[in-house]
mmCIF file of C-alpha atoms (C1' of nucleotides) in Angstrom:
data_model
loop_
_atom_site.group_PDB
_atom_site.id
_atom_site.type_symbol
_atom_site.label_atom_id
_atom_site.label_comp_id
_atom_site.label_asym_id
_atom_site.label_seq_id
_atom_site.Cartn_x
_atom_site.Cartn_y
_atom_site.Cartn_z
ATOM 1 C CA MET A 89 0.009 -0.244 0.169
ATOM 2 C CA ARG A 90 1.339 3.296 -1.019
ATOM 3 C CA ALA A 91 1.973 5.787 1.781
ATOM 4 C CA ASP A 92 -0.426 8.578 0.456
ATOM 5 C CA ALA A 93 -2.766 5.676 0.068
ATOM 6 C CA ARG A 94 -2.728 4.633 3.723
ATOM 7 C CA ARG A 95 -2.696 8.114 5.119
ATOM 8 C CA ASN A 96 -6.069 8.920 3.496
ATOM 9 C CA TYR A 97 -7.145 5.149 4.568
ATOM 10 C CA ASP A 98 -6.457 6.066 8.377
ATOM 11 C CA LYS A 99 -7.731 9.577 7.987
ATOM 12 C CA ILE A 100 -11.173 8.714 6.621
ATOM 13 C CA LEU A 101 -11.947 5.969 9.157
ATOM 14 C CA ALA A 102 -10.819 8.136 12.025
ATOM 15 C CA THR A 103 -13.423 10.976 10.494
ATOM 16 C CA ALA A 104 -15.915 8.304 9.713
ATOM 17 C CA ARG A 105 -15.639 7.616 13.644
ATOM 18 C CA ILE A 106 -16.392 11.019 14.257
ATOM 19 C CA VAL A 107 -19.301 11.587 11.908
ATOM 20 C CA PHE A 108 -21.014 8.276 12.823
ATOM 21 C CA ALA A 109 -20.453 9.308 16.229
ATOM 22 C CA GLU A 110 -22.420 12.330 15.621
ATOM 23 C CA LYS A 111 -25.074 11.458 13.239
ATOM 24 C CA GLY A 112 -25.191 7.518 13.449
ATOM 25 C CA THR A 113 -24.289 5.077 10.605
ATOM 26 C CA ASP A 114 -26.463 6.734 8.214
ATOM 27 C CA GLY A 115 -24.839 9.430 7.973
ATOM 28 C CA SER A 116 -23.367 11.529 4.771
ATOM 29 C CA LEU A 117 -20.453 9.760 3.440
ATOM 30 C CA ASP A 118 -19.437 12.623 1.314
ATOM 31 C CA GLU A 119 -19.363 14.586 4.560
ATOM 32 C CA VAL A 120 -16.761 11.997 5.585
ATOM 33 C CA ALA A 121 -14.872 12.568 2.694
ATOM 34 C CA LYS A 122 -15.020 16.310 2.749
ATOM 35 C CA ARG A 123 -13.910 16.416 6.198
ATOM 36 C CA ALA A 124 -11.390 14.120 5.819
ATOM 37 C CA GLY A 125 -10.050 16.352 3.196
ATOM 38 C CA VAL A 126 -9.937 13.560 0.424
ATOM 39 C CA GLY A 127 -12.019 13.197 -2.622
ATOM 40 C CA ALA A 128 -15.558 11.442 -2.900
ATOM 41 C CA GLY A 129 -13.464 9.055 -5.395
ATOM 42 C CA THR A 130 -11.085 8.215 -2.725
ATOM 43 C CA LEU A 131 -13.155 7.298 -0.099
ATOM 44 C CA TYR A 132 -15.309 5.016 -2.451
ATOM 45 C CA ARG A 133 -12.061 3.503 -3.992
ATOM 46 C CA HIS A 134 -11.102 2.127 -0.277
ATOM 47 C CA PHE A 135 -14.607 1.656 0.751
ATOM 48 C CA PRO A 136 -16.915 0.464 -2.191
ATOM 49 C CA THR A 137 -19.789 0.437 0.337
ATOM 50 C CA ARG A 138 -20.957 1.823 3.555
ATOM 51 C CA GLU A 139 -20.980 -1.404 5.197
ATOM 52 C CA ALA A 140 -17.287 -2.138 3.931
ATOM 53 C CA LEU A 141 -16.524 0.992 5.867
ATOM 54 C CA ILE A 142 -18.333 0.184 9.222
ATOM 55 C CA ASP A 143 -16.685 -3.198 8.786
ATOM 56 C CA ALA A 144 -13.290 -1.407 8.929
ATOM 57 C CA LEU A 145 -14.366 0.469 11.918
ATOM 58 C CA MET A 146 -15.397 -2.534 13.565
ATOM 59 C CA LYS A 147 -11.723 -4.295 12.708
ATOM 60 C CA ASP A 148 -11.019 -5.763 15.910
ATOM 61 C CA TRP A 149 -14.278 -5.681 17.120
ATOM 62 C CA ALA A 150 -15.066 -9.577 16.420
ATOM 63 C CA ASP A 151 -11.786 -10.354 18.151
ATOM 64 C CA ARG A 152 -13.347 -8.278 21.391
ATOM 65 C CA VAL A 153 -16.110 -10.033 21.552
ATOM 66 C CA SER A 154 -14.407 -13.131 21.133
ATOM 67 C CA ALA A 155 -12.132 -12.547 24.046
ATOM 68 C CA ASP A 156 -15.142 -11.438 26.062
ATOM 69 C CA ALA A 157 -16.690 -14.888 25.567
ATOM 70 C CA ASP A 158 -13.633 -16.650 26.739
ATOM 71 C CA ALA A 159 -13.275 -14.207 29.748
ATOM 72 C CA ALA A 160 -16.929 -14.860 30.654
ATOM 73 C CA ILE A 161 -16.193 -18.748 30.157
ATOM 74 C CA ALA A 162 -12.853 -18.361 32.490
ATOM 75 C CA THR A 163 -14.774 -16.683 35.216
ATOM 76 C CA ASP A 164 -16.795 -19.826 36.380
ATOM 77 C CA LEU A 165 -19.777 -17.917 37.528
ATOM 78 C CA PRO A 166 -22.966 -19.523 38.144
ATOM 79 C CA ALA A 167 -24.991 -19.574 34.550
ATOM 80 C CA ARG A 168 -27.649 -17.029 35.341
ATOM 81 C CA ALA A 169 -24.580 -14.295 36.605
ATOM 82 C CA LEU A 170 -22.224 -15.678 33.522
ATOM 83 C CA LEU A 171 -24.769 -15.280 30.688
ATOM 84 C CA LEU A 172 -25.898 -11.317 32.090
ATOM 85 C CA GLY A 173 -22.351 -10.523 32.025
ATOM 86 C CA TRP A 174 -21.645 -11.958 28.675
ATOM 87 C CA PHE A 175 -24.565 -10.583 26.904
ATOM 88 C CA GLY A 176 -24.306 -7.310 28.498
ATOM 89 C CA HIS A 177 -21.118 -6.751 26.712
ATOM 90 C CA PHE A 178 -22.289 -8.131 23.642
ATOM 91 C CA VAL A 179 -24.801 -5.809 23.416
ATOM 92 C CA GLU A 180 -22.486 -2.996 24.376
ATOM 93 C CA HIS A 181 -20.020 -3.781 21.603
ATOM 94 C CA ILE A 182 -22.845 -4.270 18.967
ATOM 95 C CA THR A 183 -24.613 -0.925 19.995
ATOM 96 C CA LEU A 184 -21.061 1.162 19.942
ATOM 97 C CA HIS A 185 -22.177 3.067 17.063
ATOM 98 C CA ARG A 186 -25.914 4.585 16.779
ATOM 99 C CA GLY A 187 -27.601 2.358 13.676
ATOM 100 C CA ALA A 188 -24.681 -0.262 13.783
ATOM 101 C CA ALA A 189 -26.861 -2.932 15.565
ATOM 102 C CA SER A 190 -29.406 -3.311 12.827
ATOM 103 C CA LYS A 191 -26.707 -3.730 10.367
ATOM 104 C CA ILE A 192 -24.947 -6.418 12.160
ATOM 105 C CA CYS A 193 -28.440 -7.962 12.270
ATOM 106 C CA ALA A 194 -28.688 -7.775 8.655
ATOM 107 C CA ALA A 195 -25.333 -8.896 7.992
ATOM 108 C CA MET A 196 -25.812 -11.667 10.164
ATOM 109 C CA ASP A 197 -27.940 -13.496 7.430
ATOM 110 C CA ASP A 198 -26.303 -12.230 4.560
ATOM 111 C CA PRO A 199 -22.994 -14.119 3.395
ATOM 112 C CA SER A 200 -22.387 -11.419 0.585
ATOM 113 C CA SER A 201 -21.861 -8.483 3.421
ATOM 114 C CA PRO A 202 -18.214 -7.629 4.683
ATOM 115 C CA MET A 203 -19.464 -7.975 8.159
ATOM 116 C CA PHE A 204 -20.512 -11.698 7.780
ATOM 117 C CA ARG A 205 -17.438 -12.975 8.608
ATOM 118 C CA LYS A 206 -17.217 -11.234 12.232
ATOM 119 C CA CYS A 207 -20.639 -12.496 12.979
ATOM 120 C CA ARG A 208 -19.591 -15.626 12.556
ATOM 121 C CA VAL A 209 -16.621 -15.131 14.927
ATOM 122 C CA MET A 210 -19.085 -13.544 17.001
ATOM 123 C CA GLY A 211 -21.687 -16.490 16.607
ATOM 124 C CA ASP A 212 -19.120 -19.048 17.158
ATOM 125 C CA ALA A 213 -18.223 -16.768 20.218
ATOM 126 C CA ASN A 214 -21.485 -17.288 21.677
ATOM 127 C CA ARG A 215 -21.885 -20.838 21.113
ATOM 128 C CA ARG A 216 -18.723 -21.652 23.141
ATOM 129 C CA VAL A 217 -20.530 -19.913 26.278
ATOM 130 C CA VAL A 218 -24.023 -21.235 25.806
ATOM 131 C CA GLU A 219 -22.449 -25.026 24.967
ATOM 132 C CA HIS A 220 -19.756 -24.447 27.703
ATOM 133 C CA LEU A 221 -22.993 -24.100 30.299
ATOM 134 C CA GLY A 222 -24.865 -26.718 28.549
ATOM 135 C CA ALA A 223 -22.156 -28.895 29.161
ATOM 136 C CA ARG A 224 -22.393 -28.179 33.088
ATOM 137 C CA GLY A 225 -26.184 -29.385 32.798
ATOM 138 C CA GLU A 226 -27.153 -25.500 33.628
ATOM 139 C CA LEU A 227 -29.226 -24.796 30.580
ATOM 140 C CA ARG A 228 -32.450 -26.180 29.213
ATOM 141 C CA GLY A 229 -32.527 -29.180 26.836
ATOM 142 C CA ASP A 230 -33.342 -27.593 23.731
ATOM 143 C CA VAL A 231 -31.328 -24.387 23.480
ATOM 144 C CA ASP A 232 -30.196 -23.210 19.808
ATOM 145 C CA PRO A 233 -27.442 -20.798 20.245
ATOM 146 C CA ALA A 234 -27.887 -19.121 17.021
ATOM 147 C CA ASN A 235 -31.433 -18.291 18.275
ATOM 148 C CA VAL A 236 -29.962 -17.133 21.179
ATOM 149 C CA MET A 237 -27.668 -14.786 19.376
ATOM 150 C CA ARG A 238 -30.395 -13.442 17.547
ATOM 151 C CA LEU A 239 -32.563 -12.523 20.629
ATOM 152 C CA VAL A 240 -29.597 -10.699 22.152
ATOM 153 C CA SER A 241 -29.063 -8.643 18.707
ATOM 154 C CA GLY A 242 -32.912 -8.386 19.033
ATOM 155 C CA VAL A 243 -32.710 -6.456 22.154
ATOM 156 C CA ALA A 244 -29.681 -4.607 21.203
ATOM 157 C CA SER A 245 -31.600 -3.302 18.072
ATOM 158 C CA VAL A 246 -34.424 -2.187 20.151
ATOM 159 C CA ALA A 247 -31.899 -0.259 22.671
ATOM 160 C CA ASP A 248 -30.527 1.097 19.975
ATOM 161 C CA MET A 249 -33.483 2.319 18.234
ATOM 162 C CA SER A 250 -35.337 3.898 21.530
ATOM 163 C CA PRO A 251 -34.158 7.556 21.735
ATOM 164 C CA GLU A 252 -31.783 7.664 24.889
ATOM 165 C CA GLY A 253 -29.823 4.869 26.637
ATOM 166 C CA LEU A 254 -32.573 2.445 27.566
ATOM 167 C CA ASP A 255 -31.652 -0.193 30.408
ATOM 168 C CA VAL A 256 -30.962 -3.456 28.497
ATOM 169 C CA ARG A 257 -30.430 -5.440 31.741
ATOM 170 C CA PRO A 258 -34.228 -6.231 32.362
ATOM 171 C CA MET A 259 -34.493 -7.708 28.879
ATOM 172 C CA LEU A 260 -31.551 -9.910 29.363
ATOM 173 C CA GLU A 261 -32.416 -10.942 32.326
ATOM 174 C CA VAL A 262 -35.707 -12.415 30.688
ATOM 175 C CA VAL A 263 -33.543 -13.990 27.893
ATOM 176 C CA VAL A 264 -31.416 -15.604 30.467
ATOM 177 C CA ASP A 265 -34.555 -17.011 32.532
ATOM 178 C CA GLY A 266 -35.517 -18.770 29.856
ATOM 179 C CA ILE A 267 -32.227 -20.364 28.924
ATOM 180 C CA VAL A 268 -30.795 -21.366 32.161
ATOM 181 C CA ARG A 269 -32.464 -24.583 33.710
ATOM 182 C CA PRO A 270 -35.162 -23.605 36.146
ATOM 183 C CA MET B 225 -62.934 15.858 2.301
ATOM 184 C CA ARG B 226 -63.516 16.507 -1.611
ATOM 185 C CA ALA B 227 -64.170 13.661 -3.832
ATOM 186 C CA ASP B 228 -60.766 14.116 -5.912
ATOM 187 C CA ALA B 229 -58.917 14.117 -2.579
ATOM 188 C CA ARG B 230 -60.542 11.287 -1.496
ATOM 189 C CA ARG B 231 -59.767 9.229 -4.524
ATOM 190 C CA ASN B 232 -56.266 9.851 -4.681
ATOM 191 C CA TYR B 233 -55.867 9.389 -1.062
ATOM 192 C CA ASP B 234 -57.168 6.184 -1.677
ATOM 193 C CA LYS B 235 -55.159 5.376 -4.826
ATOM 194 C CA ILE B 236 -52.038 6.572 -3.278
ATOM 195 C CA LEU B 237 -52.583 4.055 -0.182
ATOM 196 C CA ALA B 238 -53.150 1.151 -2.582
ATOM 197 C CA THR B 239 -50.431 1.398 -4.592
ATOM 198 C CA ALA B 240 -47.881 2.386 -1.818
ATOM 199 C CA ARG B 241 -49.354 -1.277 -0.285
ATOM 200 C CA ILE B 242 -48.115 -2.593 -3.705
ATOM 201 C CA VAL B 243 -44.570 -0.713 -3.738
ATOM 202 C CA PHE B 244 -44.007 -1.400 -0.109
ATOM 203 C CA ALA B 245 -44.273 -5.013 -0.862
ATOM 204 C CA GLU B 246 -42.319 -5.054 -3.784
ATOM 205 C CA LYS B 247 -39.094 -3.045 -2.284
ATOM 206 C CA GLY B 248 -40.345 -2.607 1.332
ATOM 207 C CA THR B 249 -40.898 0.114 3.245
ATOM 208 C CA ASP B 250 -37.904 2.168 2.015
ATOM 209 C CA GLY B 251 -39.149 2.340 -1.539
ATOM 210 C CA SER B 252 -39.426 5.627 -3.508
ATOM 211 C CA LEU B 253 -42.016 7.824 -2.646
ATOM 212 C CA ASP B 254 -41.640 9.536 -6.100
ATOM 213 C CA GLU B 255 -42.115 5.853 -7.281
ATOM 214 C CA VAL B 256 -45.784 5.955 -5.390
ATOM 215 C CA ALA B 257 -46.780 8.991 -7.117
ATOM 216 C CA LYS B 258 -45.744 8.337 -10.376
ATOM 217 C CA ARG B 259 -47.418 4.536 -9.931
ATOM 218 C CA ALA B 260 -50.532 6.018 -8.542
ATOM 219 C CA GLY B 261 -50.887 8.378 -11.293
ATOM 220 C CA VAL B 262 -50.710 11.402 -9.194
ATOM 221 C CA GLY B 263 -48.203 14.319 -8.791
ATOM 222 C CA ALA B 264 -45.458 14.259 -5.798
ATOM 223 C CA GLY B 265 -46.896 17.340 -4.358
ATOM 224 C CA THR B 266 -50.252 15.173 -3.985
ATOM 225 C CA LEU B 267 -48.512 12.771 -2.204
ATOM 226 C CA TYR B 268 -46.887 14.813 0.492
ATOM 227 C CA ARG B 269 -50.266 16.878 1.069
ATOM 228 C CA HIS B 270 -51.709 13.900 1.765
ATOM 229 C CA PHE B 271 -48.838 12.078 3.866
ATOM 230 C CA PRO B 272 -46.498 14.953 4.825
ATOM 231 C CA THR B 273 -43.889 12.134 5.904
ATOM 232 C CA ARG B 274 -42.941 8.534 5.135
ATOM 233 C CA GLU B 275 -44.253 7.716 8.555
ATOM 234 C CA ALA B 276 -47.443 9.167 8.109
ATOM 235 C CA LEU B 277 -47.997 6.698 4.725
ATOM 236 C CA ILE B 278 -47.157 3.789 6.625
ATOM 237 C CA ASP B 279 -49.245 4.804 9.374
ATOM 238 C CA ALA B 280 -52.045 5.014 7.016
ATOM 239 C CA LEU B 281 -51.763 1.849 5.770
ATOM 240 C CA MET B 282 -51.727 0.305 9.274
ATOM 241 C CA LYS B 283 -55.320 1.932 9.788
ATOM 242 C CA ASP B 284 -56.902 -0.485 12.082
ATOM 243 C CA TRP B 285 -53.654 -2.755 12.532
ATOM 244 C CA ALA B 286 -53.727 -1.289 16.269
ATOM 245 C CA ASP B 287 -57.521 -2.449 16.607
ATOM 246 C CA ARG B 288 -56.656 -6.106 15.193
ATOM 247 C CA VAL B 289 -53.620 -6.244 17.735
ATOM 248 C CA SER B 290 -55.701 -5.069 20.227
ATOM 249 C CA ALA B 291 -58.393 -7.473 19.454
ATOM 250 C CA ASP B 292 -56.166 -10.361 19.242
ATOM 251 C CA ALA B 293 -55.042 -9.475 22.939
ATOM 252 C CA ASP B 294 -58.508 -9.841 24.246
ATOM 253 C CA ALA B 295 -59.056 -13.150 22.125
ATOM 254 C CA ALA B 296 -56.450 -14.482 23.956
ATOM 255 C CA ILE B 297 -56.856 -13.485 27.170
ATOM 256 C CA ALA B 298 -60.726 -15.261 26.513
ATOM 257 C CA THR B 299 -58.910 -18.590 25.703
ATOM 258 C CA ASP B 300 -58.185 -19.074 29.128
ATOM 259 C CA LEU B 301 -54.945 -21.487 28.136
ATOM 260 C CA PRO B 302 -52.258 -21.957 30.317
ATOM 261 C CA ALA B 303 -49.758 -18.891 30.559
ATOM 262 C CA ARG B 304 -47.242 -20.572 28.381
ATOM 263 C CA ALA B 305 -49.544 -21.320 25.374
ATOM 264 C CA LEU B 306 -51.560 -18.462 25.651
ATOM 265 C CA LEU B 307 -48.499 -16.182 25.854
ATOM 266 C CA LEU B 308 -47.046 -17.857 22.630
ATOM 267 C CA GLY B 309 -50.254 -17.545 20.552
ATOM 268 C CA TRP B 310 -50.485 -13.908 21.655
ATOM 269 C CA PHE B 311 -46.679 -13.153 20.841
ATOM 270 C CA GLY B 312 -46.960 -14.902 17.621
ATOM 271 C CA HIS B 313 -49.466 -12.985 16.142
ATOM 272 C CA PHE B 314 -48.252 -9.715 17.435
ATOM 273 C CA VAL B 315 -45.333 -10.383 15.586
ATOM 274 C CA GLU B 316 -47.038 -11.121 12.440
ATOM 275 C CA HIS B 317 -48.804 -8.074 12.665
ATOM 276 C CA ILE B 318 -45.383 -5.865 13.000
ATOM 277 C CA THR B 319 -43.782 -7.720 10.122
ATOM 278 C CA LEU B 320 -46.719 -7.376 7.667
ATOM 279 C CA HIS B 321 -44.309 -5.009 5.398
ATOM 280 C CA ARG B 322 -40.692 -5.638 5.593
ATOM 281 C CA GLY B 323 -38.795 -2.790 7.384
ATOM 282 C CA ALA B 324 -42.382 -1.839 9.490
ATOM 283 C CA ALA B 325 -40.886 -3.560 12.411
ATOM 284 C CA SER B 326 -38.330 -1.431 13.024
ATOM 285 C CA LYS B 327 -40.027 1.580 12.138
ATOM 286 C CA ILE B 328 -42.757 0.312 15.088
ATOM 287 C CA CYS B 329 -39.742 -0.145 17.501
ATOM 288 C CA ALA B 330 -38.392 3.293 16.819
ATOM 289 C CA ALA B 331 -42.326 4.974 17.155
ATOM 290 C CA MET B 332 -42.745 2.950 20.295
ATOM 291 C CA ASP B 333 -40.374 5.558 21.917
ATOM 292 C CA ASP B 334 -41.115 9.166 19.511
ATOM 293 C CA PRO B 335 -44.216 10.667 20.997
ATOM 294 C CA SER B 336 -43.453 12.760 17.601
ATOM 295 C CA SER B 337 -43.909 9.845 15.352
ATOM 296 C CA PRO B 338 -47.747 9.418 13.851
ATOM 297 C CA MET B 339 -47.558 5.919 15.002
ATOM 298 C CA PHE B 340 -47.046 6.727 18.450
ATOM 299 C CA ARG B 341 -50.625 6.474 19.528
ATOM 300 C CA LYS B 342 -51.266 3.103 17.993
ATOM 301 C CA CYS B 343 -48.010 1.825 19.665
ATOM 302 C CA ARG B 344 -49.654 2.769 22.855
ATOM 303 C CA VAL B 345 -52.923 1.064 21.708
ATOM 304 C CA MET B 346 -50.442 -2.220 21.462
ATOM 305 C CA GLY B 347 -48.592 -1.279 24.282
ATOM 306 C CA ASP B 348 -51.937 -1.372 26.606
ATOM 307 C CA ALA B 349 -53.002 -4.794 24.709
ATOM 308 C CA ASN B 350 -49.293 -6.638 25.904
ATOM 309 C CA ARG B 351 -50.334 -5.009 29.298
ATOM 310 C CA ARG B 352 -53.789 -6.400 29.535
ATOM 311 C CA VAL B 353 -52.280 -9.735 28.598
ATOM 312 C CA VAL B 354 -49.409 -10.025 30.893
ATOM 313 C CA GLU B 355 -51.295 -8.306 34.045
ATOM 314 C CA HIS B 356 -54.234 -10.987 33.491
ATOM 315 C CA LEU B 357 -51.677 -13.830 33.515
ATOM 316 C CA GLY B 358 -49.671 -11.758 36.292
ATOM 317 C CA ALA B 359 -53.407 -11.840 38.372
ATOM 318 C CA ARG B 360 -53.494 -16.044 37.880
ATOM 319 C CA GLY B 361 -50.195 -15.859 39.498
ATOM 320 C CA GLU B 362 -48.624 -17.540 36.450
ATOM 321 C CA LEU B 363 -46.002 -15.005 36.012
ATOM 322 C CA ARG B 364 -42.627 -14.439 37.717
ATOM 323 C CA GLY B 365 -42.930 -11.656 39.980
ATOM 324 C CA ASP B 366 -41.013 -8.944 38.332
ATOM 325 C CA VAL B 367 -42.106 -8.542 34.801
ATOM 326 C CA ASP B 368 -42.612 -5.483 33.491
ATOM 327 C CA PRO B 369 -44.949 -5.128 30.675
ATOM 328 C CA ALA B 370 -43.060 -2.615 28.396
ATOM 329 C CA ASN B 371 -39.974 -4.726 28.532
ATOM 330 C CA VAL B 372 -42.031 -7.659 27.062
ATOM 331 C CA MET B 373 -43.110 -5.497 24.462
ATOM 332 C CA ARG B 374 -39.766 -4.222 23.501
ATOM 333 C CA LEU B 375 -38.533 -7.588 23.888
ATOM 334 C CA VAL B 376 -41.162 -9.062 21.362
ATOM 335 C CA SER B 377 -40.685 -6.032 18.931
ATOM 336 C CA GLY B 378 -36.766 -6.928 18.901
ATOM 337 C CA VAL B 379 -37.854 -10.618 18.069
ATOM 338 C CA ALA B 380 -39.961 -9.116 15.232
ATOM 339 C CA SER B 381 -37.443 -6.759 14.133
ATOM 340 C CA VAL B 382 -34.633 -9.653 13.734
ATOM 341 C CA ALA B 383 -37.297 -11.690 11.900
ATOM 342 C CA ASP B 384 -37.769 -8.673 9.649
ATOM 343 C CA MET B 385 -33.991 -8.378 8.985
ATOM 344 C CA SER B 386 -33.101 -11.921 7.928
ATOM 345 C CA PRO B 387 -33.507 -12.542 4.593
ATOM 346 C CA GLU B 388 -36.284 -15.059 4.593
ATOM 347 C CA GLY B 389 -39.031 -16.426 6.757
ATOM 348 C CA LEU B 390 -37.073 -17.079 9.839
ATOM 349 C CA ASP B 391 -38.810 -18.862 12.369
ATOM 350 C CA VAL B 392 -39.954 -17.123 15.189
ATOM 351 C CA ARG B 393 -41.164 -19.272 17.486
ATOM 352 C CA PRO B 394 -38.122 -20.754 19.057
ATOM 353 C CA MET B 395 -37.205 -17.298 20.130
ATOM 354 C CA LEU B 396 -40.527 -16.665 21.414
ATOM 355 C CA GLU B 397 -40.430 -19.669 23.329
ATOM 356 C CA VAL B 398 -37.322 -18.317 24.952
ATOM 357 C CA VAL B 399 -38.993 -15.129 25.821
ATOM 358 C CA VAL B 400 -42.160 -16.891 27.261
ATOM 359 C CA ASP B 401 -39.856 -19.703 29.331
ATOM 360 C CA GLY B 402 -38.151 -16.193 30.924
ATOM 361 C CA ILE B 403 -41.702 -14.852 32.017
ATOM 362 C CA VAL B 404 -43.812 -17.194 33.613
ATOM 363 C CA ARG B 405 -43.336 -18.543 36.696
ATOM 364 C CA PRO B 406 -41.049 -22.281 36.334
ATOM 365 C "C1'" DC C 289 19.835 11.282 -8.378
ATOM 366 C "C1'" DC C 290 15.928 11.058 -11.652
ATOM 367 C "C1'" DA C 291 12.623 9.147 -15.197
ATOM 368 C "C1'" DC C 292 8.713 7.139 -15.619
ATOM 369 C "C1'" DA C 293 5.286 3.194 -15.179
ATOM 370 C "C1'" DA C 294 2.251 2.322 -11.773
ATOM 371 C "C1'" DT C 295 -0.522 3.989 -8.458
ATOM 372 C "C1'" DA C 296 -3.737 6.870 -5.993
ATOM 373 C "C1'" DC C 297 -6.028 11.271 -5.926
ATOM 374 C "C1'" DG C 298 -10.264 14.698 -6.730
ATOM 375 C "C1'" DG C 299 -14.275 16.775 -7.744
ATOM 376 C "C1'" DA C 300 -17.067 17.470 -11.831
ATOM 377 C "C1'" DG C 301 -21.406 15.253 -12.897
ATOM 378 C "C1'" DA C 302 -24.653 11.981 -14.053
ATOM 379 C "C1'" DC C 303 -28.626 9.916 -11.237
ATOM 380 C "C1'" DA C 304 -31.725 9.181 -7.523
ATOM 381 C "C1'" DC C 305 -34.553 10.707 -3.666
ATOM 382 C "C1'" DT C 306 -37.384 13.929 -0.925
ATOM 383 C "C1'" DC C 307 -40.031 17.989 -0.326
ATOM 384 C "C1'" DT C 308 -41.926 22.527 -1.556
ATOM 385 C "C1'" DC C 309 -43.871 26.075 -4.427
ATOM 386 C "C1'" DC C 310 -47.257 28.300 -6.927
ATOM 387 C "C1'" DG C 311 -49.662 28.294 -11.667
ATOM 388 C "C1'" DT C 312 -53.421 25.471 -13.194
ATOM 389 C "C1'" DT C 313 -57.734 22.903 -12.753
ATOM 390 C "C1'" DT C 314 -61.232 20.578 -10.337
ATOM 391 C "C1'" DT C 315 -65.020 20.688 -6.949
ATOM 392 C "C1'" DA C 316 -69.174 21.990 -4.534
ATOM 393 C "C1'" DG C 317 -72.597 25.249 -2.890
ATOM 394 C "C1'" DC C 318 -75.338 28.653 -4.287
ATOM 395 C "C1'" DG D 211 -74.077 28.115 -14.739
ATOM 396 C "C1'" DC D 212 -70.241 30.844 -11.646
ATOM 397 C "C1'" DT D 213 -67.215 31.314 -8.373
ATOM 398 C "C1'" DA D 214 -64.280 30.827 -4.239
ATOM 399 C "C1'" DA D 215 -62.319 27.471 -1.964
ATOM 400 C "C1'" DA D 216 -60.060 23.197 -2.235
ATOM 401 C "C1'" DA D 217 -56.669 20.326 -4.559
ATOM 402 C "C1'" DC D 218 -53.445 19.109 -8.009
ATOM 403 C "C1'" DG D 219 -49.023 18.366 -10.361
ATOM 404 C "C1'" DG D 220 -44.644 18.600 -11.883
ATOM 405 C "C1'" DA D 221 -40.820 21.990 -12.270
ATOM 406 C "C1'" DG D 222 -37.030 22.355 -9.661
ATOM 407 C "C1'" DA D 223 -34.140 23.060 -5.214
ATOM 408 C "C1'" DG D 224 -31.423 20.707 -1.869
ATOM 409 C "C1'" DT D 225 -29.053 16.593 -0.559
ATOM 410 C "C1'" DG D 226 -26.717 12.073 -0.970
ATOM 411 C "C1'" DT D 227 -24.718 8.059 -3.512
ATOM 412 C "C1'" DC D 228 -21.161 6.715 -6.829
ATOM 413 C "C1'" DT D 229 -18.721 6.853 -11.471
ATOM 414 C "C1'" DC D 230 -14.927 8.589 -14.375
ATOM 415 C "C1'" DC D 231 -11.021 10.298 -16.027
ATOM 416 C "C1'" DG D 232 -7.455 14.002 -16.347
ATOM 417 C "C1'" DT D 233 -3.823 14.987 -13.080
ATOM 418 C "C1'" DA D 234 -0.460 14.228 -9.390
ATOM 419 C "C1'" DT D 235 2.046 11.404 -6.402
ATOM 420 C "C1'" DT D 236 5.180 7.560 -5.348
ATOM 421 C "C1'" DG D 237 8.848 4.479 -5.536
ATOM 422 C "C1'" DT D 238 12.138 1.971 -8.311
ATOM 423 C "C1'" DG D 239 15.575 0.409 -11.525
ATOM 424 C "C1'" DG D 240 18.728 2.343 -14.138
#
DNA sequence: CCACAATACGGAGACACTCTCCGTTTTAGC
DNA sequence: GCTAAAACGGAGAGTGTCTCCGTATTGTGG
């Protein structure tokens, strides 16, 4: 990668972070380009779609989620507390930028999305947690990790759409209670 | 209302139903106008915002949801079956048009939305069901109807975003299990 | 160190969508 | 029928996405 290309790439990413924080992930890409001091062409060459840009913004996001999952497993807490912590982190991560949660939800089932791969990493992380607890016999018999992930993503989406910081904890508690063996 | 106004109003609504079914609720409003054979001005005079149009499309939606709630209560089924049925209907209703679920989620907390009033009707319907079962002592002690509605709306959003007909039943089962007394 | 291919830049402009404004047409009551 | 009020429609301004290609920058082999 040429020096000027790298420079612009980084500048665009940094600016996108700011603009998306201000106006959500639907903010104008032209504005990102303008504020980054590059032409629209440059932005679109580096990031052909909005999704590609969001994906780049979340470069190590999937890895952080994955690490959180392993940390949760390592705590060896009882299922309920462990899941509450894990789901809480999960929601926090995917609602980092307003509007991101629903984009992630959509990418989960869309192999053509640049985020699809990261969603798989996230899905695997969730599966590890769920199966760990399943192996310990603390969950109901018929828990499908994929559905759990969808459900928690749904909670994240709702939280993302409600005007200000909605407390997701009570919703996560319901989900957790629906999963752990009574 | 003048005859020509009424005619156009109905024509726009009918066309919107078609266009939204084809392209989701984000379809072009100009296309709706064009295909309805009216000018853009006419469309925007009748429906100042996209939300107003969607809201009009769902004219008696809130009433149907409300009726479903009362029907569910009348069945006198055990809590689990009753809630599964009610939630299922609920999700079906708000995912009638692709993209509608998330608009409804957003409207739930936005008093300035034309859909806000209908969301309240829907929220009341849900509260009736939840409190009915609560009174029968079949639910956990700390169930907040508002959060239940958010949660189920989240399920609907996720279903709406996933490419094709995702089976929401397993997710609803988790929610129900998280609500009914174990 | 410099020439020159390869690479990247940038912004004008085509296209799409939203929404308004106002001259023209339609309606309904008298 | 006449006329005032109501409604129409589409041109056009504003905004955003995305492409194309003439111009500028880079780094490498001589």
